[in-house]
mmCIF file with all atom_site columns, C-alpha atoms in Angstrom:
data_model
loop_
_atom_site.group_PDB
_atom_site.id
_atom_site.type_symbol
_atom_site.label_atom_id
_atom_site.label_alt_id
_atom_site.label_comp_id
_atom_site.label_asym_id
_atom_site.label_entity_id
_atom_site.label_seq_id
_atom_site.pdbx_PDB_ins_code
_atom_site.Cartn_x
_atom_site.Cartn_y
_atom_site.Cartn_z
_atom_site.occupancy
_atom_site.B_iso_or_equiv
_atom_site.pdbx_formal_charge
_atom_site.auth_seq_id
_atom_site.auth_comp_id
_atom_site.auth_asym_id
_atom_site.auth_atom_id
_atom_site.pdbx_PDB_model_num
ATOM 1   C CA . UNK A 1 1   ? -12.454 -22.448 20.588 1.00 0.00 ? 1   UNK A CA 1
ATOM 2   C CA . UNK A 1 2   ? -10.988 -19.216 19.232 1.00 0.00 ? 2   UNK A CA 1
ATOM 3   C CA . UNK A 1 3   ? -9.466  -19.066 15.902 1.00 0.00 ? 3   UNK A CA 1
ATOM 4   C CA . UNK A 1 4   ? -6.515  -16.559 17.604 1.00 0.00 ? 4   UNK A CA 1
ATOM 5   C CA . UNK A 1 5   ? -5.249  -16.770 21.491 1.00 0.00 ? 5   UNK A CA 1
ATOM 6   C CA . UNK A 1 6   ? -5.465  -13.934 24.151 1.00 0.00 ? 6   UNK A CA 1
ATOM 7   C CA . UNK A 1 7   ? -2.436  -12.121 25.228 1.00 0.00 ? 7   UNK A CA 1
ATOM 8   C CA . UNK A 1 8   ? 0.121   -13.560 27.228 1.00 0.00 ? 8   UNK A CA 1
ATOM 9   C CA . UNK A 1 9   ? 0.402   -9.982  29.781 1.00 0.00 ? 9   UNK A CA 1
ATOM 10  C CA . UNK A 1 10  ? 3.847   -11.673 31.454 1.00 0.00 ? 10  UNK A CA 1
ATOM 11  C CA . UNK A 1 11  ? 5.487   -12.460 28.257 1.00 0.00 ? 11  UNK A CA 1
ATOM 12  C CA . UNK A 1 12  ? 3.848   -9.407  25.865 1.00 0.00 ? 12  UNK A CA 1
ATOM 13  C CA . UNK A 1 13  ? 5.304   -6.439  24.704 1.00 0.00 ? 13  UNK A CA 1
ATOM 14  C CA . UNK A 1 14  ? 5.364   -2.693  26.608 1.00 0.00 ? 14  UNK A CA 1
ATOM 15  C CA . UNK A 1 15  ? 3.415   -1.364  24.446 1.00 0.00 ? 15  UNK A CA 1
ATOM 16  C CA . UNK A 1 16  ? 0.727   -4.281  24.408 1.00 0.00 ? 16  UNK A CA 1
ATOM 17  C CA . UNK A 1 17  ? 1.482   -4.376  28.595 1.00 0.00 ? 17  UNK A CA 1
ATOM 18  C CA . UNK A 1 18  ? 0.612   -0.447  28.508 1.00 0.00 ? 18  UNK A CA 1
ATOM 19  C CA . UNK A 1 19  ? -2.741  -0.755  26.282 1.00 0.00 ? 19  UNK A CA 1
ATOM 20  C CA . UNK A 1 20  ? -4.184  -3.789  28.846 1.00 0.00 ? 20  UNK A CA 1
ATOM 21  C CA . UNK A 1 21  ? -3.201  -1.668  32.146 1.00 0.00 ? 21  UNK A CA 1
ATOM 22  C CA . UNK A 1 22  ? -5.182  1.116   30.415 1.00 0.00 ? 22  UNK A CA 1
ATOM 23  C CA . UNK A 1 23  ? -7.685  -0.607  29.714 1.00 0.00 ? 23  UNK A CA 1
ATOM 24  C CA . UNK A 1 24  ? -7.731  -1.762  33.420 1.00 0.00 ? 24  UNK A CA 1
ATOM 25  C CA . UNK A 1 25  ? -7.477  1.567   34.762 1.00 0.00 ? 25  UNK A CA 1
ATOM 26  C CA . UNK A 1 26  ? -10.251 2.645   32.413 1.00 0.00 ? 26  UNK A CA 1
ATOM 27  C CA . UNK A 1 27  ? -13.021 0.452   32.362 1.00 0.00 ? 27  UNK A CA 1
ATOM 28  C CA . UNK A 1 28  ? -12.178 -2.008  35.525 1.00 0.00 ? 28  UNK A CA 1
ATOM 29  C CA . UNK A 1 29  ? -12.072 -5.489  33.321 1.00 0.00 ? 29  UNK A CA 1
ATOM 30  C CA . UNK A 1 30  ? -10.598 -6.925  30.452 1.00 0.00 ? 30  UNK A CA 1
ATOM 31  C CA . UNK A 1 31  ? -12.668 -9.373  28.093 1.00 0.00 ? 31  UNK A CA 1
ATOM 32  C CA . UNK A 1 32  ? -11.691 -11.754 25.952 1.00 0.00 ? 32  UNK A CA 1
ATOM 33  C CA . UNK A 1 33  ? -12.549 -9.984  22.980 1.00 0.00 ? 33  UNK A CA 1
ATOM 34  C CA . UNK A 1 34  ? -10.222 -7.320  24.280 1.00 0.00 ? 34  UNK A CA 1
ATOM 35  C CA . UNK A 1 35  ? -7.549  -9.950  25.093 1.00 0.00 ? 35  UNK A CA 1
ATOM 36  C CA . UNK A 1 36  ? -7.596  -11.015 21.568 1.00 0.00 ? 36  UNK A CA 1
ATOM 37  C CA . UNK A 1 37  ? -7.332  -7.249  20.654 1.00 0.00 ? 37  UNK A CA 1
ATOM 38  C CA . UNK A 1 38  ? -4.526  -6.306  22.252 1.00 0.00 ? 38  UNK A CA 1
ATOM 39  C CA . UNK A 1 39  ? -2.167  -7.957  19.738 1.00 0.00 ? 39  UNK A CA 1
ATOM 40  C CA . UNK A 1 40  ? -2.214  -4.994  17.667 1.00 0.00 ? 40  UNK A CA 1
ATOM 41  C CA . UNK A 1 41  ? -2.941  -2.182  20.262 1.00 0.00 ? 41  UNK A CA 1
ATOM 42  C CA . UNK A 1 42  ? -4.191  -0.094  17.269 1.00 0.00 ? 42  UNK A CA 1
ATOM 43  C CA . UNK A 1 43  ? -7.051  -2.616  16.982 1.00 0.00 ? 43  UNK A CA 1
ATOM 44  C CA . UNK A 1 44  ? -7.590  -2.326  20.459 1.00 0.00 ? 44  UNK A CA 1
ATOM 45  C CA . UNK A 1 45  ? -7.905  1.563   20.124 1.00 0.00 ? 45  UNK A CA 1
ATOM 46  C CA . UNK A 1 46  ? -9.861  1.795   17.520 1.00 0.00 ? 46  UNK A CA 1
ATOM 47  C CA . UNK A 1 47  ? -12.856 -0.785  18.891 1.00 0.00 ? 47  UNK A CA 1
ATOM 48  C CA . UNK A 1 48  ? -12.280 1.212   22.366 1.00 0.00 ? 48  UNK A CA 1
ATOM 49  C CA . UNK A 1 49  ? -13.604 4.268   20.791 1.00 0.00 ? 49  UNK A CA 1
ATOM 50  C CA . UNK A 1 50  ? -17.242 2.817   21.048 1.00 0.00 ? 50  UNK A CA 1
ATOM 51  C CA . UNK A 1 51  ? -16.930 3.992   24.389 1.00 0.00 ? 51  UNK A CA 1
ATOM 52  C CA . UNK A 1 52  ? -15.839 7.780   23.003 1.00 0.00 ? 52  UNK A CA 1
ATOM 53  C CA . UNK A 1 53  ? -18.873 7.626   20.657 1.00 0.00 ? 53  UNK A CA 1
ATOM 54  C CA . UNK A 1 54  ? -21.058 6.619   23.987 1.00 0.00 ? 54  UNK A CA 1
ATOM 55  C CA . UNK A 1 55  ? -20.008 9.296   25.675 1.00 0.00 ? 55  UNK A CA 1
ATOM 56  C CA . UNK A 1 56  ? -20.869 11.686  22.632 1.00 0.00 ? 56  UNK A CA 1
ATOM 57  C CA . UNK A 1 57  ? -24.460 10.163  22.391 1.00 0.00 ? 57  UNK A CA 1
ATOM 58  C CA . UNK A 1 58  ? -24.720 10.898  25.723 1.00 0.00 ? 58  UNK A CA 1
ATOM 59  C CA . UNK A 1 59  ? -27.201 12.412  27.567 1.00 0.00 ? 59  UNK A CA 1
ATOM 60  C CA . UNK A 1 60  ? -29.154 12.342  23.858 1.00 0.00 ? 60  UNK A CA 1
ATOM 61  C CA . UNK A 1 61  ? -29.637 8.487   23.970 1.00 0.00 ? 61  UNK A CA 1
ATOM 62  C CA . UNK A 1 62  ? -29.582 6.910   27.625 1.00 0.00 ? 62  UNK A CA 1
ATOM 63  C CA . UNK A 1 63  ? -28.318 4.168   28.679 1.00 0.00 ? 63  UNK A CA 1
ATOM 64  C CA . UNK A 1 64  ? -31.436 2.054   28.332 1.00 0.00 ? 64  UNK A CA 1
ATOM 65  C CA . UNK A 1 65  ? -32.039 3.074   24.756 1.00 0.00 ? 65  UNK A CA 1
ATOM 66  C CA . UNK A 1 66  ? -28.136 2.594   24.104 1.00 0.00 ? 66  UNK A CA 1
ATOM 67  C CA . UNK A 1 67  ? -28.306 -1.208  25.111 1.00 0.00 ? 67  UNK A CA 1
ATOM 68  C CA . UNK A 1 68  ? -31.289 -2.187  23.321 1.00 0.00 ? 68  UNK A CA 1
ATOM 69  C CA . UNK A 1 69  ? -29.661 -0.494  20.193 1.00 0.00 ? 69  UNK A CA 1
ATOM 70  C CA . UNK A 1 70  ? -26.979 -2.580  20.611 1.00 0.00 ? 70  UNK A CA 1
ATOM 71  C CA . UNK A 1 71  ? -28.432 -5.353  21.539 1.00 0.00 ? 71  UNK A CA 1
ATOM 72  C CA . UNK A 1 72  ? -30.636 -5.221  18.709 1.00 0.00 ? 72  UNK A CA 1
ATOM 73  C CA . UNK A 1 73  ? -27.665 -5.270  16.495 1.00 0.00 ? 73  UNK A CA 1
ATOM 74  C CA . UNK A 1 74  ? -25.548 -7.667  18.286 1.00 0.00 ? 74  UNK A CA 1
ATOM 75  C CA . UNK A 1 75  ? -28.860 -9.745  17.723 1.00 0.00 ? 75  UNK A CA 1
ATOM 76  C CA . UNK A 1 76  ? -29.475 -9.361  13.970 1.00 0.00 ? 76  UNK A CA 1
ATOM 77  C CA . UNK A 1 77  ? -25.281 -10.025 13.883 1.00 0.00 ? 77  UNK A CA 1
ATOM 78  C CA . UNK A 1 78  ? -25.897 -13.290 15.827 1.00 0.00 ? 78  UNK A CA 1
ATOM 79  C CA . UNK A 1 79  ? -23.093 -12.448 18.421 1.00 0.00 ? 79  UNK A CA 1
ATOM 80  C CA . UNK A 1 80  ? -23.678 -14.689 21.544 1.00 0.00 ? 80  UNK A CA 1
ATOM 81  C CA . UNK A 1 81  ? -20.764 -12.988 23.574 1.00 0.00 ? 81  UNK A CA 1
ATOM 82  C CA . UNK A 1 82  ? -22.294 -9.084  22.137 1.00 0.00 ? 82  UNK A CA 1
ATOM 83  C CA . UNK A 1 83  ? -25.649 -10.247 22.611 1.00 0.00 ? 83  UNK A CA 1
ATOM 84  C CA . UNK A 1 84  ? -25.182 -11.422 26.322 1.00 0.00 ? 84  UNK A CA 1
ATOM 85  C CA . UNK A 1 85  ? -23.021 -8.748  27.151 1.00 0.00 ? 85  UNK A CA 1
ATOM 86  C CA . UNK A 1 86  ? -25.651 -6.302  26.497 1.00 0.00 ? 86  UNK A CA 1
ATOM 87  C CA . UNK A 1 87  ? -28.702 -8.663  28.126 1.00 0.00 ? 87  UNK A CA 1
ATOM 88  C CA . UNK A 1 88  ? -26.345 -8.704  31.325 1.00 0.00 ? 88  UNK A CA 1
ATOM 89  C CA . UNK A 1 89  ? -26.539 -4.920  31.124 1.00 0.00 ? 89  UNK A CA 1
ATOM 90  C CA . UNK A 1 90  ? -30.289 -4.985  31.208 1.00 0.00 ? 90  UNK A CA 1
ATOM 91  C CA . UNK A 1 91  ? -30.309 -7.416  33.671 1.00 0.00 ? 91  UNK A CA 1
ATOM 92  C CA . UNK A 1 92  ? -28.218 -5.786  36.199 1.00 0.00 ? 92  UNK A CA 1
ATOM 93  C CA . UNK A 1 93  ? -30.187 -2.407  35.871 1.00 0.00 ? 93  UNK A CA 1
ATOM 94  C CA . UNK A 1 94  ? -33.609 -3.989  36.611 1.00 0.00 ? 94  UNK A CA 1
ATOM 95  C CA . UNK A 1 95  ? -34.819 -4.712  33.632 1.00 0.00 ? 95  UNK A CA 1
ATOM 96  C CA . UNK A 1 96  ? -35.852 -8.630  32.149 1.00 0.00 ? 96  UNK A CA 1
ATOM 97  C CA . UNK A 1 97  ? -34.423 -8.803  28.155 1.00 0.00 ? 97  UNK A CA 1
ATOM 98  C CA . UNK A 1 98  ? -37.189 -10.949 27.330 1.00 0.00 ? 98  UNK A CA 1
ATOM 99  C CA . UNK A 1 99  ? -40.050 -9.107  28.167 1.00 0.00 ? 99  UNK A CA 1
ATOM 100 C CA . UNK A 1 100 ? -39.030 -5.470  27.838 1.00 0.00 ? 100 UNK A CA 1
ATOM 101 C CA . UNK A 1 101 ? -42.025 -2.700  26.536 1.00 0.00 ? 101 UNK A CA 1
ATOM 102 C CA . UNK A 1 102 ? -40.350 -0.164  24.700 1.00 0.00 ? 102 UNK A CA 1
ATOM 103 C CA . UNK A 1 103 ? -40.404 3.789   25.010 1.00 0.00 ? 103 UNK A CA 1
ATOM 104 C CA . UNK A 1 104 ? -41.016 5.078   21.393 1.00 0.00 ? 104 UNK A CA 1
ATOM 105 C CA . UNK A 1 105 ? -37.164 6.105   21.341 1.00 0.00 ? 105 UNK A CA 1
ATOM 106 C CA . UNK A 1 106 ? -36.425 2.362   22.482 1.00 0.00 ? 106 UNK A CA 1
ATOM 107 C CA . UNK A 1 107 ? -38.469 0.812   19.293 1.00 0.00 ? 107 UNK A CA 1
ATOM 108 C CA . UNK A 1 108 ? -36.937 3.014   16.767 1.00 0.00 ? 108 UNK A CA 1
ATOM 109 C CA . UNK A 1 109 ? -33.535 2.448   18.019 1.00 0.00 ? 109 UNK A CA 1
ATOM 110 C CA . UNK A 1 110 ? -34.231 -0.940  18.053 1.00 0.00 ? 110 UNK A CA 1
ATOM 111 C CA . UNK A 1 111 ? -35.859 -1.018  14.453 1.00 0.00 ? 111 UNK A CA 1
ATOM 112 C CA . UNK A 1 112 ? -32.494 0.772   13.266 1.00 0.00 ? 112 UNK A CA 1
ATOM 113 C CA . UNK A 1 113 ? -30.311 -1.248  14.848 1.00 0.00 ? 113 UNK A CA 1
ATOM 114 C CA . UNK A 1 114 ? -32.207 -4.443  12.930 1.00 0.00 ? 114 UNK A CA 1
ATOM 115 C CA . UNK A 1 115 ? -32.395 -2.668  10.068 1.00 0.00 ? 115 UNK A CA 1
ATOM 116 C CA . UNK A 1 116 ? -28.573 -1.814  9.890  1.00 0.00 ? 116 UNK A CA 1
ATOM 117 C CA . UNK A 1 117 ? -27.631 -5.224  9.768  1.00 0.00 ? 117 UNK A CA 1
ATOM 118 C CA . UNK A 1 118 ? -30.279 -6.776  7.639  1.00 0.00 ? 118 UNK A CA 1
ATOM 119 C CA . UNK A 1 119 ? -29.284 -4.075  4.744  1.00 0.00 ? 119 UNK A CA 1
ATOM 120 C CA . UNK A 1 120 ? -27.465 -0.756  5.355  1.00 0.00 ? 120 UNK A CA 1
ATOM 121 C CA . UNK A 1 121 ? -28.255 -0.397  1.739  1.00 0.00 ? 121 UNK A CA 1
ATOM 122 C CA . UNK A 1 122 ? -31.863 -0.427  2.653  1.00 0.00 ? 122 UNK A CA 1
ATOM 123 C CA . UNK A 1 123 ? -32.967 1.879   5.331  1.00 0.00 ? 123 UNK A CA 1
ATOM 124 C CA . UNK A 1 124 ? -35.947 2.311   5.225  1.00 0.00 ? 124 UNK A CA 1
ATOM 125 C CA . UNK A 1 125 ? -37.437 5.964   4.717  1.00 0.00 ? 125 UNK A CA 1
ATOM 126 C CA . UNK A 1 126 ? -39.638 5.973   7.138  1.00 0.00 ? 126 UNK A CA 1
ATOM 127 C CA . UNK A 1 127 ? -37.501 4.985   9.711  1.00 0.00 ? 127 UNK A CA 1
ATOM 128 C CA . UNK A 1 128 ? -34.901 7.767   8.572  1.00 0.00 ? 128 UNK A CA 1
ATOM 129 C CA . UNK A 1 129 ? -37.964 9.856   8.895  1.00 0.00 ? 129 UNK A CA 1
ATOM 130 C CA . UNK A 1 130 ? -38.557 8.998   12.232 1.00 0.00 ? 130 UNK A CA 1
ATOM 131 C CA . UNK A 1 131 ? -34.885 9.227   13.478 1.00 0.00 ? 131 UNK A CA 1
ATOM 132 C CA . UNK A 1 132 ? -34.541 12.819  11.569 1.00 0.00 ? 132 UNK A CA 1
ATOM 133 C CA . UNK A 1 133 ? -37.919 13.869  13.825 1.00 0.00 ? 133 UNK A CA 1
ATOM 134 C CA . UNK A 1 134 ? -36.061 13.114  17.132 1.00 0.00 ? 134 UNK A CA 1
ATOM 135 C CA . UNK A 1 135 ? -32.451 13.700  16.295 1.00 0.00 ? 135 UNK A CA 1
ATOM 136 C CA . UNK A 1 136 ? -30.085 16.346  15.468 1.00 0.00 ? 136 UNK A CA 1
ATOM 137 C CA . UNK A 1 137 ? -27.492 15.620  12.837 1.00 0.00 ? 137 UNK A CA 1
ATOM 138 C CA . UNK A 1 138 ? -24.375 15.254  15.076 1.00 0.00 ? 138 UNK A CA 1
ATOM 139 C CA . UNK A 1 139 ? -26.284 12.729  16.693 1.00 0.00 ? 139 UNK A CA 1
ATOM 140 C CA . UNK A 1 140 ? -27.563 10.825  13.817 1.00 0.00 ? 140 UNK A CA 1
ATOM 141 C CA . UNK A 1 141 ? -23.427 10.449  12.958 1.00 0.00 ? 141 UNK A CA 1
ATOM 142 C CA . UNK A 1 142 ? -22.348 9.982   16.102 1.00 0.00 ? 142 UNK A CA 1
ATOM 143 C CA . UNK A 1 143 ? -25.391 6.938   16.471 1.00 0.00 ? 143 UNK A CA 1
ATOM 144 C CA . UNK A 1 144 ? -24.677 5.278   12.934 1.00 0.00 ? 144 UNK A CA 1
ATOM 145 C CA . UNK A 1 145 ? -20.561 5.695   13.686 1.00 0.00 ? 145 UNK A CA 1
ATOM 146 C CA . UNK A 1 146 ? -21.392 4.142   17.331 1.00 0.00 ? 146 UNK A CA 1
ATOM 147 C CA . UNK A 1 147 ? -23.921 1.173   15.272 1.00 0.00 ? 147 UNK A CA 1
ATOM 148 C CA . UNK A 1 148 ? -20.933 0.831   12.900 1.00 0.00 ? 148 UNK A CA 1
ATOM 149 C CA . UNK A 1 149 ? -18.561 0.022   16.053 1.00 0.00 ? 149 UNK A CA 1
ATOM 150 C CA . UNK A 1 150 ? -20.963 -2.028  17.518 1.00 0.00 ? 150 UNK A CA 1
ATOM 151 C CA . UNK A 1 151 ? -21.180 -4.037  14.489 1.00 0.00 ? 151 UNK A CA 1
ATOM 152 C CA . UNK A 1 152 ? -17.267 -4.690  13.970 1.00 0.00 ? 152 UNK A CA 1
ATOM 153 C CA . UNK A 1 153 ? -17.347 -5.528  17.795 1.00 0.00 ? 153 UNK A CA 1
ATOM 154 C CA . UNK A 1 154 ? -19.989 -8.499  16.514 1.00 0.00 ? 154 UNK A CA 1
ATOM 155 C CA . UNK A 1 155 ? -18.231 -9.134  13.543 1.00 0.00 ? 155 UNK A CA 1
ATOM 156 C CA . UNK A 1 156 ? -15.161 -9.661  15.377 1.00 0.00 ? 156 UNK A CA 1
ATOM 157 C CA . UNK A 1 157 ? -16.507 -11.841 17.675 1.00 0.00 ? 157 UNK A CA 1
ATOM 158 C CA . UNK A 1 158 ? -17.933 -14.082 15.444 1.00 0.00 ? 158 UNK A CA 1
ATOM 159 C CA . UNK A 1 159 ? -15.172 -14.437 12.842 1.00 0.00 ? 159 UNK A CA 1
ATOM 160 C CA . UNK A 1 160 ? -12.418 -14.791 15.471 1.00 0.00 ? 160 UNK A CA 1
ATOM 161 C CA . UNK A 1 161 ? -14.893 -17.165 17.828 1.00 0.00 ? 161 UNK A CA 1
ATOM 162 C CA . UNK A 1 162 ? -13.998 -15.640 21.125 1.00 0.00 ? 162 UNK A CA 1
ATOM 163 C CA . UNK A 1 163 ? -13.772 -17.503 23.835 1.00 0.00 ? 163 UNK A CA 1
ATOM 164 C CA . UNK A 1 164 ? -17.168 -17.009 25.954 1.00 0.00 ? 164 UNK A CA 1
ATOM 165 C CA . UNK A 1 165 ? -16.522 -14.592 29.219 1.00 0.00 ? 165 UNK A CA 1
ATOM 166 C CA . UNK A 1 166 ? -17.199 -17.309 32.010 1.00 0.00 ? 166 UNK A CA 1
ATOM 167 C CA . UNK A 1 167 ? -19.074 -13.824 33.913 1.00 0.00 ? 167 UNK A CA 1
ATOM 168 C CA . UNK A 1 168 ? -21.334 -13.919 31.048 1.00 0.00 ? 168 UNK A CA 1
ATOM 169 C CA . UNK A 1 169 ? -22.671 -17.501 31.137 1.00 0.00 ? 169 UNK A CA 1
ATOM 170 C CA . UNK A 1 170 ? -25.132 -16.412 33.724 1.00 0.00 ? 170 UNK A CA 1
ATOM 171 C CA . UNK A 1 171 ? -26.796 -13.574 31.227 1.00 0.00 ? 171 UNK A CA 1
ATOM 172 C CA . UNK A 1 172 ? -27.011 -15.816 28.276 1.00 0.00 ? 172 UNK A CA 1
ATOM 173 C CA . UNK A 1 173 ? -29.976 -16.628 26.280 1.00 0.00 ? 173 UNK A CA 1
ATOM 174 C CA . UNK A 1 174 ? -31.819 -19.547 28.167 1.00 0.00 ? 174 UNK A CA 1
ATOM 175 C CA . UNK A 1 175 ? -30.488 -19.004 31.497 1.00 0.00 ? 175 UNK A CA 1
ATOM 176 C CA . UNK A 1 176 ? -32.083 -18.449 34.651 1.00 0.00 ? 176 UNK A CA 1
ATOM 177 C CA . UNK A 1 177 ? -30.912 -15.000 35.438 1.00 0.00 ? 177 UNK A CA 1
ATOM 178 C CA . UNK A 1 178 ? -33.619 -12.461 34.261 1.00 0.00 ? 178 UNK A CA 1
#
């Protein structure tokens, strides 16, 4: 059970009121992550600007590549509600979680994401390397800034103990939906 509720929407502030209808309007659905977040609609903001640095990354990292990057950190981050949010991605664009073949791209970002998490004091060289080969600089930010979002979003998760999204019970690790 969470350590901190979800909103209240009928009995919330304006400004809290005006941050979840946005939301709404935005991306469709509200999670319980986001729930949680809207108690200080700053928070909120500032973990919503993963999708800003998505759209940046964009068309430079697609989709795919973008979801097994975070997955790969949600992963090393244990994050059951980041990892199977990103797994249901996979799954409803085709493609089985556990049993993907990588593109070359796909590995690296994959490899980064790990590596990230086990040590960001620790990249190693190589992989920089690698990343350097394929990327531009603005990129390279705009991918560790978007890894660094990703990993608050897990972090979050974890230390608050969201409640599980019921929607995502399907996607989870062990279940029958790949």
């Amino acid at each position: 059970m969470s350590h901190l509720p979800q909103i209240d929407y009928d009995t919330a502030s304006e400004e809290i009121r005006a941050a979840h209808d946005e939301e709404i309007r935005l991306r469709g659905r509200m999670t319980n992550m986001k729930r949680t977040l809207l108690h200080s609609p700053a928070a909120h903001r500032i973990y919503a600007e993963w999708f800003t640095l998505r759209a940046e990354l964009d068309p430079a990292v697609n989709d795919r590549a973008i979801w097994i990057f975070s997955h790969a950190i949600s992963k090393a981050a244990q994050s059951k509600i980041a990892i199977t949010f990103f797994r249901r991605a996979l799954i409803n664009n085709g493609f089985n979680p556990d049993a993907l073949e990588l593109s070359v791209e796909e590995a690296l970002l994959d490899a980064f994401g790990k590596a990230i998490v086990a040590d960001s004091n620790a990249i190693p060289a190589e992989l920089w390397a690698k990343l350097k080969q394929r990327y531009e600089i603005k990129v390279l930010v705009d991918l560790v800034a978007f890894a660094g979002i990703m990993l608050a979003t897990a972090v979050f998760n974890n230390v608050v103990d969201v409640d599980f999204d019921p929607e995502l019970e399907a996607f989870a690790e062990g279940a029958n939906s790949a």
